GROMACS .gro file of N, CA and C in nm:
model
  513
    1UNK      N    1   0.423  -0.344   0.609
    1UNK     CA    2   0.533  -0.302   0.523
    1UNK      C    3   0.518  -0.155   0.485
    2UNK      N    4   0.394  -0.112   0.458
    2UNK     CA    5   0.373   0.028   0.420
    2UNK      C    6   0.402   0.121   0.537
    3UNK      N    7   0.371   0.080   0.661
    3UNK     CA    8   0.402   0.162   0.777
    3UNK      C    9   0.553   0.173   0.797
    4UNK      N   10   0.624   0.066   0.772
    4UNK     CA   11   0.770   0.070   0.782
    4UNK      C   12   0.828   0.166   0.677
    5UNK      N   13   0.775   0.160   0.556
    5UNK     CA   14   0.823   0.247   0.450
    5UNK      C   15   0.797   0.394   0.484
    6UNK      N   16   0.693   0.421   0.563
    6UNK     CA   17   0.662   0.558   0.607
    6UNK      C   18   0.753   0.605   0.721
    7UNK      N   19   0.842   0.516   0.768
    7UNK     CA   20   0.933   0.554   0.876
    7UNK      C   21   0.882   0.521   1.015
    8UNK      N   22   0.779   0.441   1.024
    8UNK     CA   23   0.721   0.407   1.154
    8UNK      C   24   0.807   0.305   1.228
    9UNK      N   25   0.804   0.312   1.360
    9UNK     CA   26   0.869   0.214   1.447
    9UNK      C   27   0.759   0.118   1.492
   10UNK      N   28   0.781  -0.011   1.469
   10UNK     CA   29   0.676  -0.110   1.493
   10UNK      C   30   0.722  -0.216   1.593
   11UNK      N   31   0.643  -0.235   1.698
   11UNK     CA   32   0.666  -0.343   1.792
   11UNK      C   33   0.579  -0.461   1.753
   12UNK      N   34   0.637  -0.580   1.759
   12UNK     CA   35   0.564  -0.701   1.721
   12UNK      C   36   0.566  -0.799   1.838
   13UNK      N   37   0.445  -0.842   1.878
   13UNK     CA   38   0.429  -0.945   1.980
   13UNK      C   39   0.324  -1.040   1.927
   14UNK      N   40   0.370  -1.152   1.875
   14UNK     CA   41   0.273  -1.249   1.822
   14UNK      C   42   0.319  -1.390   1.851
   15UNK      N   43   0.224  -1.475   1.868
   15UNK     CA   44   0.256  -1.615   1.894
   15UNK      C   45   0.328  -1.634   2.026
   16UNK      N   46   0.395  -1.747   2.036
   16UNK     CA   47   0.468  -1.780   2.158
   16UNK      C   48   0.598  -1.703   2.166
   17UNK      N   49   0.642  -1.682   2.289
   17UNK     CA   50   0.773  -1.623   2.310
   17UNK      C   51   0.878  -1.720   2.257
   18UNK      N   52   0.985  -1.665   2.206
   18UNK     CA   53   1.086  -1.749   2.141
   18UNK      C   54   1.192  -1.796   2.238
   19UNK      N   55   1.257  -1.903   2.201
   19UNK     CA   56   1.372  -1.953   2.275
   19UNK      C   57   1.484  -1.979   2.176
   20UNK      N   58   1.601  -1.994   2.228
   20UNK     CA   59   1.715  -2.024   2.142
   20UNK      C   60   1.806  -1.905   2.128
   21UNK      N   61   1.921  -1.927   2.063
   21UNK     CA   62   2.019  -1.820   2.049
   21UNK      C   63   1.970  -1.706   1.960
   22UNK      N   64   1.955  -1.590   2.018
   22UNK     CA   65   1.917  -1.469   1.945
   22UNK      C   66   1.791  -1.487   1.862
   23UNK      N   67   1.695  -1.562   1.913
   23UNK     CA   68   1.570  -1.582   1.840
   23UNK      C   69   1.491  -1.452   1.840
   24UNK      N   70   1.459  -1.402   1.723
   24UNK     CA   71   1.381  -1.280   1.709
   24UNK      C   72   1.276  -1.300   1.602
   25UNK      N   73   1.172  -1.222   1.611
   25UNK     CA   74   1.066  -1.230   1.511
   25UNK      C   75   0.929  -1.224   1.575
   26UNK      N   76   0.910  -1.296   1.684
   26UNK     CA   77   0.781  -1.292   1.753
   26UNK      C   78   0.779  -1.186   1.862
   27UNK      N   79   0.894  -1.138   1.904
   27UNK     CA   80   0.909  -1.032   2.003
   27UNK      C   81   1.017  -0.938   1.951
   28UNK      N   82   0.976  -0.844   1.868
   28UNK     CA   83   1.075  -0.763   1.798
   28UNK      C   84   1.027  -0.622   1.773
   29UNK      N   85   1.120  -0.533   1.753
   29UNK     CA   86   1.092  -0.397   1.708
   29UNK      C   87   1.154  -0.384   1.570
   30UNK      N   88   1.076  -0.330   1.476
   30UNK     CA   89   1.119  -0.319   1.337
   30UNK      C   90   1.117  -0.175   1.290
   31UNK      N   91   1.205  -0.145   1.194
   31UNK     CA   92   1.207  -0.012   1.132
   31UNK      C   93   1.272  -0.025   0.994
   32UNK      N   94   1.267   0.084   0.920
   32UNK     CA   95   1.324   0.090   0.785
   32UNK      C   96   1.476   0.104   0.794
   33UNK      N   97   1.552   0.010   0.738
   33UNK     CA   98   1.698   0.015   0.747
   33UNK      C   99   1.759   0.122   0.656
   34UNK      N  100   1.680   0.176   0.565
   34UNK     CA  101   1.730   0.273   0.467
   34UNK      C  102   1.736   0.414   0.523
   35UNK      N  103   1.676   0.436   0.637
   35UNK     CA  104   1.666   0.570   0.693
   35UNK      C  105   1.778   0.598   0.793
   36UNK      N  106   1.845   0.709   0.776
   36UNK     CA  107   1.946   0.752   0.873
   36UNK      C  108   1.881   0.775   1.009
   37UNK      N  109   1.753   0.811   1.011
   37UNK     CA  110   1.683   0.845   1.135
   37UNK      C  111   1.638   0.723   1.215
   38UNK      N  112   1.619   0.610   1.151
   38UNK     CA  113   1.563   0.493   1.221
   38UNK      C  114   1.639   0.460   1.348
   39UNK      N  115   1.771   0.448   1.339
   39UNK     CA  116   1.851   0.411   1.455
   39UNK      C  117   1.836   0.514   1.566
   40UNK      N  118   1.851   0.642   1.532
   40UNK     CA  119   1.840   0.747   1.632
   40UNK      C  120   1.701   0.753   1.693
   41UNK      N  121   1.599   0.737   1.608
   41UNK     CA  122   1.462   0.742   1.659
   41UNK      C  123   1.433   0.629   1.758
   42UNK      N  124   1.479   0.509   1.727
   42UNK     CA  125   1.456   0.397   1.820
   42UNK      C  126   1.531   0.421   1.950
   43UNK      N  127   1.655   0.468   1.940
   43UNK     CA  128   1.731   0.495   2.063
   43UNK      C  129   1.666   0.604   2.147
   44UNK      N  130   1.612   0.708   2.084
   44UNK     CA  131   1.550   0.819   2.158
   44UNK      C  132   1.409   0.787   2.206
   45UNK      N  133   1.329   0.722   2.121
   45UNK     CA  134   1.187   0.702   2.150
   45UNK      C  135   1.153   0.573   2.224
   46UNK      N  136   1.239   0.473   2.210
   46UNK     CA  137   1.204   0.341   2.263
   46UNK      C  138   1.310   0.285   2.357
   47UNK      N  139   1.432   0.273   2.311
   47UNK     CA  140   1.535   0.205   2.388
   47UNK      C  141   1.600   0.295   2.494
   48UNK      N  142   1.601   0.425   2.473
   48UNK     CA  143   1.661   0.521   2.566
   48UNK      C  144   1.804   0.481   2.601
   49UNK      N  145   1.883   0.460   2.495
   49UNK     CA  146   2.021   0.417   2.515
   49UNK      C  147   2.116   0.501   2.431
   50UNK      N  148   2.243   0.471   2.442
   50UNK     CA  149   2.346   0.550   2.376
   50UNK      C  150   2.332   0.546   2.223
   51UNK      N  151   2.373   0.655   2.159
   51UNK     CA  152   2.360   0.671   2.014
   51UNK      C  153   2.440   0.569   1.935
   52UNK      N  154   2.549   0.521   1.991
   52UNK     CA  155   2.641   0.437   1.915
   52UNK      C  156   2.603   0.290   1.912
   53UNK      N  157   2.506   0.249   1.990
   53UNK     CA  158   2.470   0.107   1.995
   53UNK      C  159   2.394   0.069   1.869
   54UNK      N  160   2.444  -0.032   1.799
   54UNK     CA  161   2.389  -0.066   1.667
   54UNK      C  162   2.263  -0.153   1.673
   55UNK      N  163   2.196  -0.157   1.560
   55UNK     CA  164   2.082  -0.245   1.542
   55UNK      C  165   2.113  -0.342   1.430
   56UNK      N  166   2.040  -0.451   1.428
   56UNK     CA  167   2.069  -0.560   1.335
   56UNK      C  168   1.982  -0.555   1.211
   57UNK      N  169   2.040  -0.597   1.099
   57UNK     CA  170   1.961  -0.619   0.979
   57UNK      C  171   1.903  -0.760   0.981
   58UNK      N  172   1.782  -0.773   0.932
   58UNK     CA  173   1.725  -0.906   0.911
   58UNK      C  174   1.679  -0.913   0.767
   59UNK      N  175   1.711  -1.024   0.701
   59UNK     CA  176   1.677  -1.034   0.559
   59UNK      C  177   1.645  -1.178   0.521
   60UNK      N  178   1.588  -1.191   0.404
   60UNK     CA  179   1.562  -1.323   0.349
   60UNK      C  180   1.697  -1.392   0.327
   61UNK      N  181   1.706  -1.516   0.367
   61UNK     CA  182   1.834  -1.587   0.358
   61UNK      C  183   1.892  -1.585   0.218
   62UNK      N  184   1.809  -1.600   0.118
   62UNK     CA  185   1.859  -1.608  -0.020
   62UNK      C  186   1.913  -1.475  -0.072
   63UNK      N  187   1.889  -1.366   0.000
   63UNK     CA  188   1.938  -1.234  -0.042
   63UNK      C  189   2.060  -1.188   0.038
   64UNK      N  190   2.094  -1.258   0.144
   64UNK     CA  191   2.200  -1.211   0.235
   64UNK      C  192   2.333  -1.188   0.164
   65UNK      N  193   2.373  -1.279   0.078
   65UNK     CA  194   2.504  -1.266   0.014
   65UNK      C  195   2.510  -1.150  -0.086
   66UNK      N  196   2.397  -1.099  -0.126
   66UNK     CA  197   2.395  -0.983  -0.216
   66UNK      C  198   2.433  -0.857  -0.138
   67UNK      N  199   2.388  -0.845  -0.015
   67UNK     CA  200   2.405  -0.725   0.065
   67UNK      C  201   2.519  -0.733   0.166
   68UNK      N  202   2.561  -0.855   0.202
   68UNK     CA  203   2.663  -0.875   0.304
   68UNK      C  204   2.772  -0.968   0.252
   69UNK      N  205   2.893  -0.951   0.303
   69UNK     CA  206   3.005  -1.039   0.268
   69UNK      C  207   2.995  -1.166   0.352
   70UNK      N  208   2.900  -1.249   0.316
   70UNK     CA  209   2.874  -1.371   0.392
   70UNK      C  210   2.967  -1.483   0.348
   71UNK      N  211   2.974  -1.584   0.431
   71UNK     CA  212   3.053  -1.703   0.402
   71UNK      C  213   2.959  -1.822   0.388
   72UNK      N  214   2.987  -1.910   0.296
   72UNK     CA  215   2.903  -2.029   0.280
   72UNK      C  216   2.915  -2.124   0.399
   73UNK      N  217   3.018  -2.106   0.480
   73UNK     CA  218   3.042  -2.195   0.594
   73UNK      C  219   2.977  -2.148   0.723
   74UNK      N  220   2.906  -2.036   0.718
   74UNK     CA  221   2.847  -1.981   0.840
   74UNK      C  222   2.694  -1.981   0.831
   75UNK      N  223   2.632  -1.991   0.947
   75UNK     CA  224   2.486  -1.984   0.958
   75UNK      C  225   2.450  -1.849   1.019
   76UNK      N  226   2.365  -1.775   0.950
   76UNK     CA  227   2.333  -1.638   0.992
   76UNK      C  228   2.194  -1.623   1.055
   77UNK      N  229   2.127  -1.734   1.084
   77UNK     CA  230   1.991  -1.721   1.136
   77UNK      C  231   1.984  -1.681   1.283
   78UNK      N  232   2.098  -1.678   1.354
   78UNK     CA  233   2.096  -1.644   1.495
   78UNK      C  234   2.176  -1.519   1.531
   79UNK      N  235   2.211  -1.436   1.434
   79UNK     CA  236   2.287  -1.314   1.462
   79UNK      C  237   2.418  -1.345   1.532
   80UNK      N  238   2.484  -1.454   1.496
   80UNK     CA  239   2.609  -1.494   1.559
   80UNK      C  240   2.732  -1.433   1.493
   81UNK      N  241   2.714  -1.377   1.374
   81UNK     CA  242   2.826  -1.322   1.298
   81UNK      C  243   2.792  -1.182   1.250
   82UNK      N  244   2.896  -1.104   1.228
   82UNK     CA  245   2.878  -0.967   1.177
   82UNK      C  246   2.961  -0.947   1.051
   83UNK      N  247   2.913  -0.998   0.940
   83UNK     CA  248   2.988  -0.975   0.815
   83UNK      C  249   2.978  -0.829   0.774
   84UNK      N  250   3.070  -0.785   0.692
   84UNK     CA  251   3.063  -0.649   0.641
   84UNK      C  252   2.945  -0.633   0.548
   85UNK      N  253   2.882  -0.517   0.558
   85UNK     CA  254   2.781  -0.479   0.459
   85UNK      C  255   2.862  -0.446   0.334
   86UNK      N  256   2.820  -0.498   0.221
   86UNK     CA  257   2.896  -0.471   0.098
   86UNK      C  258   2.904  -0.320   0.075
   87UNK      N  259   3.020  -0.276   0.027
   87UNK     CA  260   3.047  -0.132   0.012
   87UNK      C  261   2.936  -0.058  -0.062
   88UNK      N  262   2.885  -0.118  -0.168
   88UNK     CA  263   2.784  -0.050  -0.249
   88UNK      C  264   2.646  -0.044  -0.182
   89UNK      N  265   2.630  -0.107  -0.064
   89UNK     CA  266   2.502  -0.102   0.008
   89UNK      C  267   2.511  -0.030   0.143
   90UNK      N  268   2.629   0.012   0.183
   90UNK     CA  269   2.641   0.077   0.313
   90UNK      C  270   2.561   0.207   0.320
   91UNK      N  271   2.555   0.282   0.212
   91UNK     CA  272   2.476   0.405   0.212
   91UNK      C  273   2.327   0.376   0.197
   92UNK      N  274   2.294   0.260   0.141
   92UNK     CA  275   2.153   0.219   0.128
   92UNK      C  276   2.098   0.173   0.263
   93UNK      N  277   2.184   0.120   0.348
   93UNK     CA  278   2.142   0.059   0.475
   93UNK      C  279   2.207   0.127   0.596
   94UNK      N  280   2.195   0.259   0.610
   94UNK     CA  281   2.267   0.327   0.718
   94UNK      C  282   2.221   0.289   0.858
   95UNK      N  283   2.096   0.252   0.875
   95UNK     CA  284   2.044   0.223   1.009
   95UNK      C  285   2.092   0.090   1.064
   96UNK      N  286   2.144   0.003   0.977
   96UNK     CA  287   2.191  -0.129   1.023
   96UNK      C  288   2.338  -0.154   0.990
   97UNK      N  289   2.405  -0.053   0.934
   97UNK     CA  290   2.548  -0.065   0.907
   97UNK      C  291   2.622  -0.006   1.027
   98UNK      N  292   2.697  -0.091   1.096
   98UNK     CA  293   2.770  -0.047   1.214
   98UNK      C  294   2.884   0.045   1.174
   99UNK      N  295   2.939   0.115   1.269
   99UNK     CA  296   3.043   0.215   1.242
   99UNK      C  297   3.165   0.154   1.171
  100UNK      N  298   3.190   0.025   1.192
  100UNK     CA  299   3.302  -0.042   1.126
  100UNK      C  300   3.264  -0.103   0.991
  101UNK      N  301   3.141  -0.080   0.945
  101UNK     CA  302   3.096  -0.132   0.816
  101UNK      C  303   3.032  -0.269   0.822
  102UNK      N  304   3.023  -0.326   0.940
  102UNK     CA  305   2.964  -0.460   0.953
  102UNK      C  306   2.815  -0.448   0.985
  103UNK      N  307   2.749  -0.563   0.985
  103UNK     CA  308   2.609  -0.572   1.024
  103UNK      C  309   2.584  -0.710   1.083
  104UNK      N  310   2.532  -0.717   1.204
  104UNK     CA  311   2.508  -0.848   1.269
  104UNK      C  312   2.378  -0.905   1.213
  105UNK      N  313   2.390  -0.957   1.094
  105UNK     CA  314   2.274  -0.998   1.015
  105UNK      C  315   2.208  -1.125   1.070
  106UNK      N  316   2.076  -1.125   1.059
  106UNK     CA  317   1.995  -1.243   1.087
  106UNK      C  318   1.918  -1.275   0.960
  107UNK      N  319   1.916  -1.401   0.923
  107UNK     CA  320   1.843  -1.442   0.803
  107UNK      C  321   1.717  -1.519   0.840
  108UNK      N  322   1.621  -1.512   0.750
  108UNK     CA  323   1.492  -1.577   0.771
  108UNK      C  324   1.459  -1.661   0.648
  109UNK      N  325   1.407  -1.779   0.673
  109UNK     CA  326   1.357  -1.867   0.567
  109UNK      C  327   1.206  -1.870   0.572
  110UNK      N  328   1.145  -1.888   0.458
  110UNK     CA  329   0.999  -1.893   0.452
  110UNK      C  330   0.943  -2.006   0.537
  111UNK      N  331   1.009  -2.121   0.538
  111UNK     CA  332   0.954  -2.236   0.610
  111UNK      C  333   0.977  -2.230   0.761
  112UNK      N  334   1.061  -2.137   0.810
  112UNK     CA  335   1.082  -2.127   0.954
  112UNK      C  336   1.004  -2.013   1.019
  113UNK      N  337   0.975  -1.907   0.943
  113UNK     CA  338   0.896  -1.796   0.997
  113UNK      C  339   0.826  -1.727   0.880
  114UNK      N  340   0.718  -1.787   0.834
  114UNK     CA  341   0.648  -1.740   0.716
  114UNK      C  342   0.599  -1.596   0.730
  115UNK      N  343   0.543  -1.560   0.845
  115UNK     CA  344   0.492  -1.424   0.864
  115UNK      C  345   0.602  -1.320   0.849
  116UNK      N  346   0.715  -1.345   0.913
  116UNK     CA  347   0.827  -1.251   0.907
  116UNK      C  348   0.885  -1.246   0.765
  117UNK      N  349   0.898  -1.362   0.705
  117UNK     CA  350   0.949  -1.371   0.567
  117UNK      C  351   0.858  -1.292   0.473
  118UNK      N  352   0.728  -1.311   0.487
  118UNK     CA  353   0.632  -1.240   0.400
  118UNK      C  354   0.637  -1.089   0.422
  119UNK      N  355   0.657  -1.046   0.548
  119UNK     CA  356   0.670  -0.903   0.575
  119UNK      C  357   0.793  -0.846   0.503
  120UNK      N  358   0.904  -0.916   0.511
  120UNK     CA  359   1.025  -0.870   0.442
  120UNK      C  360   1.002  -0.869   0.291
  121UNK      N  361   0.935  -0.970   0.240
  121UNK     CA  362   0.903  -0.976   0.097
  121UNK      C  363   0.815  -0.858   0.056
  122UNK      N  364   0.713  -0.827   0.135
  122UNK     CA  365   0.626  -0.714   0.104
  122UNK      C  366   0.700  -0.580   0.113
  123UNK      N  367   0.790  -0.568   0.211
  123UNK     CA  368   0.871  -0.447   0.219
  123UNK      C  369   0.961  -0.435   0.095
  124UNK      N  370   1.016  -0.545   0.052
  124UNK     CA  371   1.099  -0.546  -0.070
  124UNK      C  372   1.019  -0.500  -0.192
  125UNK      N  373   0.896  -0.545  -0.201
  125UNK     CA  374   0.813  -0.508  -0.316
  125UNK      C  375   0.790  -0.358  -0.326
  126UNK      N  376   0.782  -0.289  -0.212
  126UNK     CA  377   0.755  -0.145  -0.216
  126UNK      C  378   0.879  -0.058  -0.197
  127UNK      N  379   0.991  -0.119  -0.155
  127UNK     CA  380   1.111  -0.040  -0.129
  127UNK      C  381   1.232  -0.085  -0.210
  128UNK      N  382   1.225  -0.205  -0.267
  128UNK     CA  383   1.337  -0.266  -0.341
  128UNK      C  384   1.452  -0.308  -0.249
  129UNK      N  385   1.425  -0.318  -0.117
  129UNK     CA  386   1.526  -0.363  -0.021
  129UNK      C  387   1.465  -0.477   0.062
  130UNK      N  388   1.525  -0.598   0.057
  130UNK     CA  389   1.469  -0.713   0.130
  130UNK      C  390   1.524  -0.727   0.271
  131UNK      N  391   1.537  -0.614   0.340
  131UNK     CA  392   1.600  -0.610   0.472
  131UNK      C  393   1.520  -0.517   0.561
  132UNK      N  394   1.512  -0.550   0.690
  132UNK     CA  395   1.452  -0.462   0.790
  132UNK      C  396   1.550  -0.441   0.904
  133UNK      N  397   1.535  -0.330   0.974
  133UNK     CA  398   1.605  -0.311   1.101
  133UNK      C  399   1.528  -0.393   1.203
  134UNK      N  400   1.601  -0.468   1.287
  134UNK     CA  401   1.541  -0.561   1.379
  134UNK      C  402   1.611  -0.553   1.514
  135UNK      N  403   1.534  -0.537   1.619
  135UNK     CA  404   1.592  -0.540   1.754
  135UNK      C  405   1.490  -0.601   1.850
  136UNK      N  406   1.536  -0.641   1.964
  136UNK     CA  407   1.448  -0.706   2.060
  136UNK      C  408   1.341  -0.610   2.111
  137UNK      N  409   1.224  -0.666   2.139
  137UNK     CA  410   1.111  -0.587   2.187
  137UNK      C  411   1.124  -0.568   2.337
  138UNK      N  412   1.189  -0.460   2.373
  138UNK     CA  413   1.200  -0.420   2.511
  138UNK      C  414   1.248  -0.275   2.515
  139UNK      N  415   1.236  -0.218   2.630
  139UNK     CA  416   1.289  -0.083   2.655
  139UNK      C  417   1.422  -0.105   2.725
  140UNK      N  418   1.426  -0.094   2.856
  140UNK     CA  419   1.546  -0.125   2.933
  140UNK      C  420   1.517  -0.239   3.031
  141UNK      N  421   1.426  -0.325   2.994
  141UNK     CA  422   1.388  -0.438   3.077
  141UNK      C  423   1.402  -0.565   2.992
  142UNK      N  424   1.379  -0.682   3.049
  142UNK     CA  425   1.384  -0.803   2.966
  142UNK      C  426   1.284  -0.795   2.850
  143UNK      N  427   1.306  -0.877   2.751
  143UNK     CA  428   1.218  -0.881   2.634
  143UNK      C  429   1.076  -0.911   2.679
  144UNK      N  430   0.979  -0.845   2.615
  144UNK     CA  431   0.839  -0.868   2.652
  144UNK      C  432   0.804  -1.015   2.633
  145UNK      N  433   0.724  -1.066   2.723
  145UNK     CA  434   0.690  -1.208   2.720
  145UNK      C  435   0.546  -1.234   2.679
  146UNK      N  436   0.458  -1.135   2.695
  146UNK     CA  437   0.316  -1.159   2.671
  146UNK      C  438   0.251  -1.029   2.624
  147UNK      N  439   0.126  -1.036   2.582
  147UNK     CA  440   0.058  -0.915   2.534
  147UNK      C  441   0.055  -0.801   2.635
  148UNK      N  442   0.040  -0.832   2.763
  148UNK     CA  443   0.037  -0.727   2.865
  148UNK      C  444   0.169  -0.651   2.870
  149UNK      N  445   0.282  -0.726   2.866
  149UNK     CA  446   0.414  -0.662   2.862
  149UNK      C  447   0.429  -0.576   2.738
  150UNK      N  448   0.380  -0.625   2.624
  150UNK     CA  449   0.392  -0.551   2.498
  150UNK      C  450   0.313  -0.420   2.504
  151UNK      N  451   0.192  -0.425   2.556
  151UNK     CA  452   0.110  -0.304   2.568
  151UNK      C  453   0.176  -0.205   2.664
  152UNK      N  454   0.226  -0.254   2.777
  152UNK     CA  455   0.294  -0.166   2.873
  152UNK      C  456   0.413  -0.095   2.808
  153UNK      N  457   0.496  -0.170   2.735
  153UNK     CA  458   0.612  -0.112   2.669
  153UNK      C  459   0.569  -0.012   2.561
  154UNK      N  460   0.468  -0.047   2.485
  154UNK     CA  461   0.416   0.042   2.381
  154UNK      C  462   0.368   0.174   2.442
  155UNK      N  463   0.298   0.168   2.553
  155UNK     CA  464   0.245   0.287   2.617
  155UNK      C  465   0.354   0.372   2.684
  156UNK      N  466   0.460   0.309   2.733
  156UNK     CA  467   0.571   0.380   2.797
  156UNK      C  468   0.663   0.450   2.698
  157UNK      N  469   0.663   0.402   2.575
  157UNK     CA  470   0.756   0.453   2.475
  157UNK      C  471   0.681   0.527   2.365
  158UNK      N  472   0.753   0.569   2.265
  158UNK     CA  473   0.693   0.638   2.152
  158UNK      C  474   0.695   0.554   2.025
  159UNK      N  475   0.677   0.423   2.039
  159UNK     CA  476   0.660   0.339   1.920
  159UNK      C  477   0.537   0.388   1.847
  160UNK      N  478   0.536   0.373   1.716
  160UNK     CA  479   0.424   0.421   1.636
  160UNK      C  480   0.314   0.317   1.618
  161UNK      N  481   0.355   0.191   1.612
  161UNK     CA  482   0.261   0.084   1.579
  161UNK      C  483   0.291  -0.037   1.668
  162UNK      N  484   0.187  -0.107   1.709
  162UNK     CA  485   0.202  -0.233   1.780
  162UNK      C  486   0.124  -0.340   1.706
  163UNK      N  487   0.194  -0.448   1.670
  163UNK     CA  488   0.128  -0.566   1.614
  163UNK      C  489   0.116  -0.664   1.730
  164UNK      N  490  -0.008  -0.690   1.768
  164UNK     CA  491  -0.036  -0.777   1.882
  164UNK      C  492  -0.118  -0.894   1.829
  165UNK      N  493  -0.049  -1.005   1.806
  165UNK     CA  494  -0.109  -1.120   1.739
  165UNK      C  495  -0.170  -1.074   1.606
  166UNK      N  496  -0.301  -1.078   1.590
  166UNK     CA  497  -0.363  -1.039   1.463
  166UNK      C  498  -0.420  -0.898   1.465
  167UNK      N  499  -0.383  -0.819   1.567
  167UNK     CA  500  -0.432  -0.681   1.579
  167UNK      C  501  -0.321  -0.583   1.545
  168UNK      N  502  -0.359  -0.475   1.480
  168UNK     CA  503  -0.267  -0.367   1.445
  168UNK      C  504  -0.314  -0.244   1.521
  169UNK      N  505  -0.230  -0.194   1.612
  169UNK     CA  506  -0.265  -0.078   1.693
  169UNK      C  507  -0.177   0.038   1.649
  170UNK      N  508  -0.241   0.147   1.606
  170UNK     CA  509  -0.170   0.265   1.558
  170UNK      C  510  -0.187   0.379   1.656
  171UNK      N  511  -0.085   0.461   1.673
  171UNK     CA  512  -0.098   0.582   1.756
  171UNK      C  513  -0.161   0.691   1.673
   0.00000   0.00000   0.00000
């Protein structure tokens, strides 16, 4: 959480590779959603893609309706919907607010991904924002599947930090 607050780009490869619709968390790239630079830095240093392509916010499920115009009838754990970021938070969350004011939010529950939930909680404690920028862990290839893929991607790009299971690798 402290590295994220410093503006670092972090790749995470832990546990088993995920399956399911838009499953993220064990193979992900994270950054501070409050920084105007986060989106541009990831596009320039890691993804090597167009400036306009957005990144997703991920937050604790119980906080989503505070920051996004969510509906009680929708499930946000799979990034299937893009509710608007509430007007009073769009300037707080520039790296995950799309050009139209929406954000393809993903929510996390403590009982489904404790490590990720705790990371968001720790980031909230030091930043007062319970949200992270979240994107798939890859460059221009399929999502990394194993530690070897993660190390290769880390070395090819300018990510600042790699979380590899229980190891923290810093540049």
